[in-house]
Tab-separated table of C-alpha atoms in Angstrom:
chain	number	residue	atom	x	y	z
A	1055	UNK	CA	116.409	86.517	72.716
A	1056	UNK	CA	115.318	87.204	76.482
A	1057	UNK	CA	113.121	86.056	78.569
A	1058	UNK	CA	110.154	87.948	79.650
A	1059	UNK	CA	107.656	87.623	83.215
A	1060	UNK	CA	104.381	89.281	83.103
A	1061	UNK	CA	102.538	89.960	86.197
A	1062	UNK	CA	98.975	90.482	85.778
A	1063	UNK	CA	96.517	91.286	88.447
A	1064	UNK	CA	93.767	93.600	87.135
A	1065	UNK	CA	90.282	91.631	86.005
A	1066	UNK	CA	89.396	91.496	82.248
A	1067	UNK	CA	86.841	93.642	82.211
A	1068	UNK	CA	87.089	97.315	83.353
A	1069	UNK	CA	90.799	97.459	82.941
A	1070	UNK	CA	92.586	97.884	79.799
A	1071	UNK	CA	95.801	96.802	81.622
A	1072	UNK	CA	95.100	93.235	81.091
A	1073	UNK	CA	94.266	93.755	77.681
A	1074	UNK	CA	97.687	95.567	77.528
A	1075	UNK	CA	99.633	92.683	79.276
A	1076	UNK	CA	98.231	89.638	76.407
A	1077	UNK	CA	99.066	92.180	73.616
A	1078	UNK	CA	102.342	92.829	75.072
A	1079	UNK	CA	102.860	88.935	75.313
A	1080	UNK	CA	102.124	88.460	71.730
A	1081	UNK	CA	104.163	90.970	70.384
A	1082	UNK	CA	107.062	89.942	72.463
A	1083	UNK	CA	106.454	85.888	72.040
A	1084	UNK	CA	106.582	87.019	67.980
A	1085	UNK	CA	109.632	88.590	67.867
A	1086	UNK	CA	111.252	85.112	69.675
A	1087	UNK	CA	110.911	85.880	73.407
A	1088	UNK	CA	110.218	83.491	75.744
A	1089	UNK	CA	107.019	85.073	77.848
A	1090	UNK	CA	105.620	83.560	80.801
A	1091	UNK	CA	102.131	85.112	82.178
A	1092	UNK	CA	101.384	84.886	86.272
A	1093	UNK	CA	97.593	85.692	86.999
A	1094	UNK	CA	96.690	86.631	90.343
A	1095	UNK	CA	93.750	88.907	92.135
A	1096	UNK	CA	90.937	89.389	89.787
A	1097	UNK	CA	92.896	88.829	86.238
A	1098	UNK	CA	92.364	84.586	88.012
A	1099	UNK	CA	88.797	85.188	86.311
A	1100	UNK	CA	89.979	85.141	82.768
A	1101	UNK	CA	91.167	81.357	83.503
A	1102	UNK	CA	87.458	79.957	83.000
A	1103	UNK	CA	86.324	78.365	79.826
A	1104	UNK	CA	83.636	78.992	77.481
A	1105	UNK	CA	83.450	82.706	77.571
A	1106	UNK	CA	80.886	84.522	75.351
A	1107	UNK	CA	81.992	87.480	73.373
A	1108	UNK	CA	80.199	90.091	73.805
A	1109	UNK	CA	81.302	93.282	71.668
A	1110	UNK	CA	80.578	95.416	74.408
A	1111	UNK	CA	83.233	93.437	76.451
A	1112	UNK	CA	86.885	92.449	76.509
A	1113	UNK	CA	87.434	89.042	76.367
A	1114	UNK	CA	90.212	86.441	77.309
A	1115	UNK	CA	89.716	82.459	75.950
A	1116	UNK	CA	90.885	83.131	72.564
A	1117	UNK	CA	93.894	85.512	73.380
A	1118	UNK	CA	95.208	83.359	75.875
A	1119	UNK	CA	94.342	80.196	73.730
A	1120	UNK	CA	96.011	81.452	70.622
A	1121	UNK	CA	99.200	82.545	73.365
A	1122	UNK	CA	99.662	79.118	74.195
A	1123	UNK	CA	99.645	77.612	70.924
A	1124	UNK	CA	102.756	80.342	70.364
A	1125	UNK	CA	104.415	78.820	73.636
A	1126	UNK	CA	103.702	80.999	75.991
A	1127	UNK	CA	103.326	79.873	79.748
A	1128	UNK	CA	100.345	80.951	81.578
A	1129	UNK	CA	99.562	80.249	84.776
A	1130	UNK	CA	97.152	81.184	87.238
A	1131	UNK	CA	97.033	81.146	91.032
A	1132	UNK	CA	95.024	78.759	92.481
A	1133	UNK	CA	93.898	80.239	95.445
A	1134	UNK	CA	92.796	83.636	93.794
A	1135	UNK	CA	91.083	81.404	91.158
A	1136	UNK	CA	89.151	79.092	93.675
A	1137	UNK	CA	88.077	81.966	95.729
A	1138	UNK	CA	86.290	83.014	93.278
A	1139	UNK	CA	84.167	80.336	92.484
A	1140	UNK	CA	86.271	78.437	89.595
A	1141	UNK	CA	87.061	75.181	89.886
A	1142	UNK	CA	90.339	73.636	87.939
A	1143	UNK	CA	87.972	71.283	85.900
A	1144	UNK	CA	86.535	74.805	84.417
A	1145	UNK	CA	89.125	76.339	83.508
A	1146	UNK	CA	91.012	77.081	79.820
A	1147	UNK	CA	93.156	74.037	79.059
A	1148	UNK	CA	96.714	74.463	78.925
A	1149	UNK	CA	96.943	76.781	81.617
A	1150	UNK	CA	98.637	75.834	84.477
A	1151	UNK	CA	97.271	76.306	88.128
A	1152	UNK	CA	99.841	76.632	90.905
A	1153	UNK	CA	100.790	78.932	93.945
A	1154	UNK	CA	102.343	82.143	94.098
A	1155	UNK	CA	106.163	80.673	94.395
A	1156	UNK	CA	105.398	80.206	90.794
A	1157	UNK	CA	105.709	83.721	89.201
A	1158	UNK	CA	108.438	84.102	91.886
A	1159	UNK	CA	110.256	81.039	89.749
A	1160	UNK	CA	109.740	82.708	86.661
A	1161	UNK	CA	110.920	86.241	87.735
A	1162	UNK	CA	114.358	84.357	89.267
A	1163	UNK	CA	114.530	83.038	85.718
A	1164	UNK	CA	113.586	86.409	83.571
A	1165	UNK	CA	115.073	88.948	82.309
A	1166	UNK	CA	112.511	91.131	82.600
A	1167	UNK	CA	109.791	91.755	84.752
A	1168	UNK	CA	106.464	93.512	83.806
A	1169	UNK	CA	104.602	93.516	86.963
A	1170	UNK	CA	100.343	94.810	86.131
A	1171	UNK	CA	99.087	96.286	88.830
A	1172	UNK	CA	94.897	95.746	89.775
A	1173	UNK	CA	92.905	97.899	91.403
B	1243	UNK	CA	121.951	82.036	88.415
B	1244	UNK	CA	121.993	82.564	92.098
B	1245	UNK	CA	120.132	85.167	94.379
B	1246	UNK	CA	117.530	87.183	92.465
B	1247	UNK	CA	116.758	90.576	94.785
B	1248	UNK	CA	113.402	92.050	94.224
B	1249	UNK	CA	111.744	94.664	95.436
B	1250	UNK	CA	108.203	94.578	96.559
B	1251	UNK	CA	106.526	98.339	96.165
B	1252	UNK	CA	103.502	98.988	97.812
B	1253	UNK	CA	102.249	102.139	97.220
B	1254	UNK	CA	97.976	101.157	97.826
B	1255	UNK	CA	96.414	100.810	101.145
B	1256	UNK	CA	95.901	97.403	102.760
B	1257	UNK	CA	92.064	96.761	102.696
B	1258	UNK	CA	91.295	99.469	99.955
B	1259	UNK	CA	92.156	96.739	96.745
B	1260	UNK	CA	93.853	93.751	96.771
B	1261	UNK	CA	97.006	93.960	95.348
B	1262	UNK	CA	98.662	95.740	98.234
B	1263	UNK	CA	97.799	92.789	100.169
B	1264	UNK	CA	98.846	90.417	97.407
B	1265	UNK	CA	102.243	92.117	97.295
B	1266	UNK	CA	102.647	90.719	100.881
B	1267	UNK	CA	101.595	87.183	100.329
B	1268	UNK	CA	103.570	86.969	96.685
B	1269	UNK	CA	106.908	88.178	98.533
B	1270	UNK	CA	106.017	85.530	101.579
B	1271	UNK	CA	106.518	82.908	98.888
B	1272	UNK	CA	109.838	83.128	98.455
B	1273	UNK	CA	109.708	80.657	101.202
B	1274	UNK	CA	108.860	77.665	99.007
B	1275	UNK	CA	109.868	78.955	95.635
B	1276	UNK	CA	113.482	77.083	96.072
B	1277	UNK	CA	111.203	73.963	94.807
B	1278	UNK	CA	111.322	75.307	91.933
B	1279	UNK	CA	114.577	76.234	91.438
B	1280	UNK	CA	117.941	74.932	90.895
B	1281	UNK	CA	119.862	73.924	94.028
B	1282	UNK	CA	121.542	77.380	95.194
B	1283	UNK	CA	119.044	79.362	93.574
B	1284	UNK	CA	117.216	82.041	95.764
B	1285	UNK	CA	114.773	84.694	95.468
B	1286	UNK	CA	115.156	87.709	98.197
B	1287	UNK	CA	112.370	90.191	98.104
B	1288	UNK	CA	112.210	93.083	100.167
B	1289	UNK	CA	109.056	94.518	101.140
B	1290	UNK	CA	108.594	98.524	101.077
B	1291	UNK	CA	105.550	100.448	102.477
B	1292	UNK	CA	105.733	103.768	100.951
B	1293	UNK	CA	103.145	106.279	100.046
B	1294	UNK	CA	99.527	105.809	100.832
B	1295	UNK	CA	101.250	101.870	101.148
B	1296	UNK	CA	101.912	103.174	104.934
B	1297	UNK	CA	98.419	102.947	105.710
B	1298	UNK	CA	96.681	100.049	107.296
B	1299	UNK	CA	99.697	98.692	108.849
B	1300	UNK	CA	99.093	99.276	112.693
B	1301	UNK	CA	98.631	96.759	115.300
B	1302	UNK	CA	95.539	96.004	116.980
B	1303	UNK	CA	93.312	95.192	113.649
B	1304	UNK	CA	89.902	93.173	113.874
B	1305	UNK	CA	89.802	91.899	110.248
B	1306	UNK	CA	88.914	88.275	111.515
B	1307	UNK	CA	85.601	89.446	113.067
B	1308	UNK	CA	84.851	92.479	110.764
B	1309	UNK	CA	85.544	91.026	107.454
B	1310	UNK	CA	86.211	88.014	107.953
B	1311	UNK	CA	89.571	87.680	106.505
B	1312	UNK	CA	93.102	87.790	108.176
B	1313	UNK	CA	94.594	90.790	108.662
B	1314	UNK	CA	96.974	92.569	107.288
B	1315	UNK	CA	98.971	92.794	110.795
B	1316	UNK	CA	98.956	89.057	110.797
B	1317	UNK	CA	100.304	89.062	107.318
B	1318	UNK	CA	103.219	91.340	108.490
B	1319	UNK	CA	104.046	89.535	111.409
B	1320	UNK	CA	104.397	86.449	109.164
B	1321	UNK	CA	106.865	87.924	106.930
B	1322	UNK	CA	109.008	88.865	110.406
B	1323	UNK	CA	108.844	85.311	111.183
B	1324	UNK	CA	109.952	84.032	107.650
B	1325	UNK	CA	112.908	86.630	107.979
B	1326	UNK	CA	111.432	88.441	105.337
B	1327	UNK	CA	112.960	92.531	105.012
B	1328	UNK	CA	109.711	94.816	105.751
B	1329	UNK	CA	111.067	98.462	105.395
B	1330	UNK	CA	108.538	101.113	106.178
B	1331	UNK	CA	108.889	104.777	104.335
B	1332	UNK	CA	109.697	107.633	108.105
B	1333	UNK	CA	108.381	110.959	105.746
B	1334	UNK	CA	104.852	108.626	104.865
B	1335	UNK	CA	104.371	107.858	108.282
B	1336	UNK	CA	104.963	111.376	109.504
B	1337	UNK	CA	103.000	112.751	106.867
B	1338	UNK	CA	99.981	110.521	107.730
B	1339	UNK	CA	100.730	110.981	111.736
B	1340	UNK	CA	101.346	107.304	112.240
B	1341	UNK	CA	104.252	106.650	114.997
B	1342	UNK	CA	106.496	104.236	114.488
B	1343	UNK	CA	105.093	102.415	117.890
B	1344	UNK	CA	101.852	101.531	116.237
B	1345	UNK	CA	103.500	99.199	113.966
B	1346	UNK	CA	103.535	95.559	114.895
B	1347	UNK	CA	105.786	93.137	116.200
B	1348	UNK	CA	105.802	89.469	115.734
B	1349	UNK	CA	107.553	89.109	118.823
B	1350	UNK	CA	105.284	87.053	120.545
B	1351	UNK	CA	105.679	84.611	117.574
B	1352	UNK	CA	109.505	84.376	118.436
B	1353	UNK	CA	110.532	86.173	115.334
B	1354	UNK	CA	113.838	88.025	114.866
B	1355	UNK	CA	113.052	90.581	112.404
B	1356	UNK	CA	111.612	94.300	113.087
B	1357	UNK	CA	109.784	96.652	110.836
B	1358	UNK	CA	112.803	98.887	109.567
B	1359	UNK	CA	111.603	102.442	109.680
B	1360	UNK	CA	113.826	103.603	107.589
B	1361	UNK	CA	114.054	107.190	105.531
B	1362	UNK	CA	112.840	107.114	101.204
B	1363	UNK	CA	116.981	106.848	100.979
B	1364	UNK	CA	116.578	103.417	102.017
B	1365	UNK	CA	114.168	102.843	99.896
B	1366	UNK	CA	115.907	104.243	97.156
B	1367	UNK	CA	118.543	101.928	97.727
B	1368	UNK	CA	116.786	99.291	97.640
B	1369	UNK	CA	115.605	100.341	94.664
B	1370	UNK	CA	119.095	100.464	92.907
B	1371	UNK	CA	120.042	97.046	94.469
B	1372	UNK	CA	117.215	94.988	93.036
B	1373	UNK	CA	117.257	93.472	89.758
B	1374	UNK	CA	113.445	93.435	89.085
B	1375	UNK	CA	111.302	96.243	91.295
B	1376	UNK	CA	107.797	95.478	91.484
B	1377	UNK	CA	104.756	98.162	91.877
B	1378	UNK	CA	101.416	97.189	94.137
């Protein structure tokens, strides 16, 4: 089995690409991959707890909930995430806050790279 | 595992999104990401400016006191400090009509490293050298 790095950057809402990067992480974390998920830019926002479901919008907590719970790593960057108004104490737990060295560690480690553009 | 190459793509102008000013900062931390790694373990990006990427490069910018933010020219002068591989694409700048003595230095910081204007066969290169290639 390999090991797989996804780079997301685009928000939740607005761009399908993020919803394309947690499906892609779930299909590849169920076949026995290791996956590892680096948020940075506006896909930081999706780190915050207690998100309401609105059928009109995507949403994150429960994706990236139910991703952990399957072993996947998340993490988010901290100064992407604080700059835009969400504090650590806030966010989804089990997701790990840390600076951008971190996705760097986890491409030096991966097989692949999947890297999901923003804007 | 040893070094890692990757190639950092930007393709986006700086100030128009984010993410072509992200790719900067991400390839900056290869700096520190060796505390994360096994000893002898290295990451070596390469940063490449191709495209519409070419664009907001130029010495001389304001940011601070229009936007309050840093600039991207500071940005770029700290990856020529950090001995970190900035290759600019020669056809992108020609097609945009941006000479190659606009670009910044970081001389004045005591840094080694130049911009590399460099023809897309560089790039290319680069390309086939890297193990993971990354698009901003």
């Amino acid at each position: 089995m390999g090991t797989l790095t996804i780079g997301c950057f685009p928000s939740i809402v607005g761009n399908m690409g993020y919803d394309f990067a947690l499906k892609l992480a779930d299909a590849a974390v169920s076949k026995g991959h290791k996956v590892s998920i680096w948020f940075s830019g506006n896909a930081t926002v999706s780190v915050k707890a207690h998100q309401k479901h609105l059928k009109d919008y995507s949403t994150a907590e429960k994706y990236l909930q139910a991703l952990l719970a399957k072993g996947v790593e998340i993490c988010t960057c901290e100064a992407c995430t604080v700059a835009r108004g969400i504090q650590k104490t806030e966010g989804i737990e089990g997701i790990q806050w840390n600076a951008m060295h971190w996705y760097l560690a986890k491409i030096h480690a991966a097989d692949r790279v999947l890297q999901i553009g923003g804007e | 595992m040893g070094d890692v190459k990757c190639a950092f793509i930007v393709q986006k102008p700086q100030y128009k999104g984010e993410t072509s000013r992200l790719a900067i900062t991400h390839a900056i931390a290869y700096q520190t990401v060796e505390i994360l790694l096994e000893d002898g373990d290295t990451v070596t990006p390469k940063l490449c400016f191709i495209g519409e990427g070419v664009l907001g490069l130029q010495k001389g910018q304001n940011a601070m006191d229009v936007y309050g933010i840093t600039s991207t020219e500071s940005h770029v002068k700290n990856c020529l400090l950090v001995d970190l591989n900035v290759l600019v694409c020669k056809e992108d700048l020609d097609k945009y009509g941006i000479s190659e003595d606009s670009l910044p230095d970081a001389d004045d910081m005591g840094a080694d490293m130049k911009i590399q204007v460099v023809p897309f066969s560089e790039i290319q290169k680069v390309l086939d050298e890297s193990q993971h290639v990354l698009f901003f």
